[in-house]
Amino acid sequence: MNHCVPDFHEMNDDDSIPTPSSFSRPKKTTTGEEEIMELLWQNGQVVVQSQNQRPPNRSASSGEVVIPSDREIRSSAEEQQHLFIQEDEMASWLQYPLDDSSFDRDFYADLLYSTPPPPPLTTATAQPRAAAEIRPPPIPAPVARPDNPPRVQNFVHFSRLPIRQRTARESSTVVESNETPAAAPESRVSHTVTDSGPPVNADSATVRTGGTSAAAGTCDYTVASSPGSSPTSFSGDTHQPQHKPAAAAEDRKRKVREVDDNECQSEDIEFEAAEGKKQGCGSASTKRSRAAEVHNLSERRRRDRINEKMRALQELIPRCNKSDKASMLDEAIEYLKSLQLQVQMMSMGCGMVPMMYPVGVQQYMPAAMGLGMGMMDMGMSRPMVPYPPMMAGSAMPNPAATVAHMGPRFPIRPFHMRPVPVPDPSALQPTNHADQVSNSTAIPQNQPRFQNFPDPYQQYLGFHPTQLPIPLNQVVVQHDANKPSTSKDIGNPHNQQTGIKTMLLLRHFTLYTE
Amino acid sequence: MSSRRQQSRQSGASRITDDQIADLVSKLQQLIPEIRSRRSNKSSASKVLQETCNYIRNLHQEVDDLSHRLSGLLQSTDADSAQATIIRSLLM
């Protein structure tokens, strides 16, 4: 890089080069000296000026000019560049702008912000020093000339960005973003070449990345992150080639993502080639370790997500005092089933009640008492009142009450409905609520057995919980169809009646859950 | 579960939780209609848990709504009618 300086210095004389003034891109390269030399892109020519020197001419509308000038510059740059900069260095440098007109345009737009452009673009060559005195300034707020006139366009690309550290990840991305117009302003700023000592060499990767991120949206992101990271990165790794390769690898990955939008892919290829050499050194291990880190991080994040959801679920389940995941999930499953059942029952009840009006109450009572309870003696026309209280006790709307008790508890309550219409609801926990589901199928079978109320319970015991989803309506229908002879008391199958019965039956089972 | 725990001894706690979670998550998956309608083998634990929480909240909401409706219906019926009893039972 140092050798380039002379060229640049010489170039200072070339101020004479036509400078439309509207568009000059100061490019900062950090030479060994603390001074910041800028490569000013004036009308397509590269002019090196120390930071202090500012081209006098600054057109007001640099932005506009920039765009058209981009093309000019590009073309002219080619011609001129070789004049000012050593060929090898320039070559890579040149290629970048030439490759992509659109890119340049974007790039220039960024330059408008006039902060020294973030580097790394073009140095495809592995010789960072080369013309690149242009150190891709780390992202940190550019100490250099924040007040750079917008006119001055800094050439970001010459990336030998020193930002190649681990932390440089961000910076590298930033570097990449430098290329992208979106990030430009900030990147520019960051690029003020800090005095970091040795110029960044090999960060061809960084350079590459810079180039690639054309208008990637990531640029913005990277830019944002870079300010934070760049300072460290710069200070840290100016001289760490190993980091660079590693960073390069990362950058490469990043770049790959961004490349899609990038128009400067050609440059990337160059960089990659350059990086390849560097990669050899120790990037493999770092890559692996990094991949492992990433994997661990993602794994941890996933676990955290799951734990958080488990906690939320635990809060939803009433009276869940389990700390163990598995048991908690078990309870959740049971609670969910009971809730589903409850909702079904209630919705059925809501639907039933209005329908009951047209039907004579008398019909309902026996019907309700009959099938609904299943257990009750069909022959008896017990008043329904006693029954419901029994069920009411179960507090269906309060599934929480006994959720904890739900499960494979199959205490079959003897249904002493007839003599004592109100056996404790708690006692009525005949079977798993799941069994209720089957009532549709069970009922027909049980009809003949209604007389012994305990039996129907047993019938339900075996039923498959999968039947739960069966809509109650279906159940009702089945009832009608299947119970021609149900309770003798019930002469005509009424949908409502059967529906009610079913409902009561279900309700009964629900009690269990309570 | 004990077998799982024994298993886990060598692999640590993770083995238990993984197996258990997988098993229970699959059960949950069957219960939740949303997930069940999709491809059953696709969801992750976190997704299933999330859907479960949502589903339970929805069910709570439904229960509340139904309770309100039932209580309204109850008021409109005779105190001693069959319907009333039914409703009461439901609401209890």
GROMACS .gro file of C-alpha atoms in nm, chain A residues 345 348-349 352 355-356 364 367-368 371-372 439 443 472-473 475-477 479-480 483 493-506, chain B residues 86:
model
   36
  345MET     CA    1  -7.197  -3.008   2.585
  348MET     CA    2  -7.547  -2.860   2.251
  349GLY     CA    3  -7.737  -2.739   2.547
  352MET     CA    4  -8.129  -2.783   2.267
  355MET     CA    5  -8.593  -2.661   2.081
  356MET     CA    6  -8.734  -2.787   2.396
  364TYR     CA    7  -8.874  -3.434   2.816
  367ALA     CA    8  -8.669  -3.876   2.809
  368ALA     CA    9  -8.418  -3.683   2.996
  371LEU     CA   10  -8.149  -4.210   2.820
  372GLY     CA   11  -7.975  -3.909   2.933
  439ASN     CA   12  -7.232  -4.240   2.372
  443ILE     CA   13  -7.640  -4.562   2.363
  472LEU     CA   14  -7.344  -3.430   1.914
  473ASN     CA   15  -7.594  -3.384   1.646
  475VAL     CA   16  -7.528  -3.861   1.828
  476VAL     CA   17  -7.874  -3.741   1.858
  477VAL     CA   18  -7.965  -3.872   1.525
  479HIS     CA   19  -8.024  -4.205   1.909
  480ASP     CA   20  -8.335  -4.167   1.723
  483LYS     CA   21  -8.361  -4.652   1.987
  493PRO     CA   22  -8.807  -4.052   1.953
  494HIS     CA   23  -8.778  -3.689   1.955
  495ASN     CA   24  -8.472  -3.536   1.840
  496GLN     CA   25  -8.486  -3.297   2.112
  497GLN     CA   26  -8.538  -3.560   2.360
  498THR     CA   27  -8.263  -3.767   2.240
  499GLY     CA   28  -8.054  -3.468   2.206
  500ILE     CA   29  -8.118  -3.378   2.557
  501LYS     CA   30  -8.054  -3.720   2.669
  502THR     CA   31  -7.734  -3.727   2.492
  503MET     CA   32  -7.647  -3.404   2.638
  504LEU     CA   33  -7.723  -3.518   2.980
  505LEU     CA   34  -7.532  -3.826   2.922
  506LEU     CA   35  -7.237  -3.636   2.813
  600ILE     CA   36  -8.051  -2.895   3.210
   0.00000   0.00000   0.00000
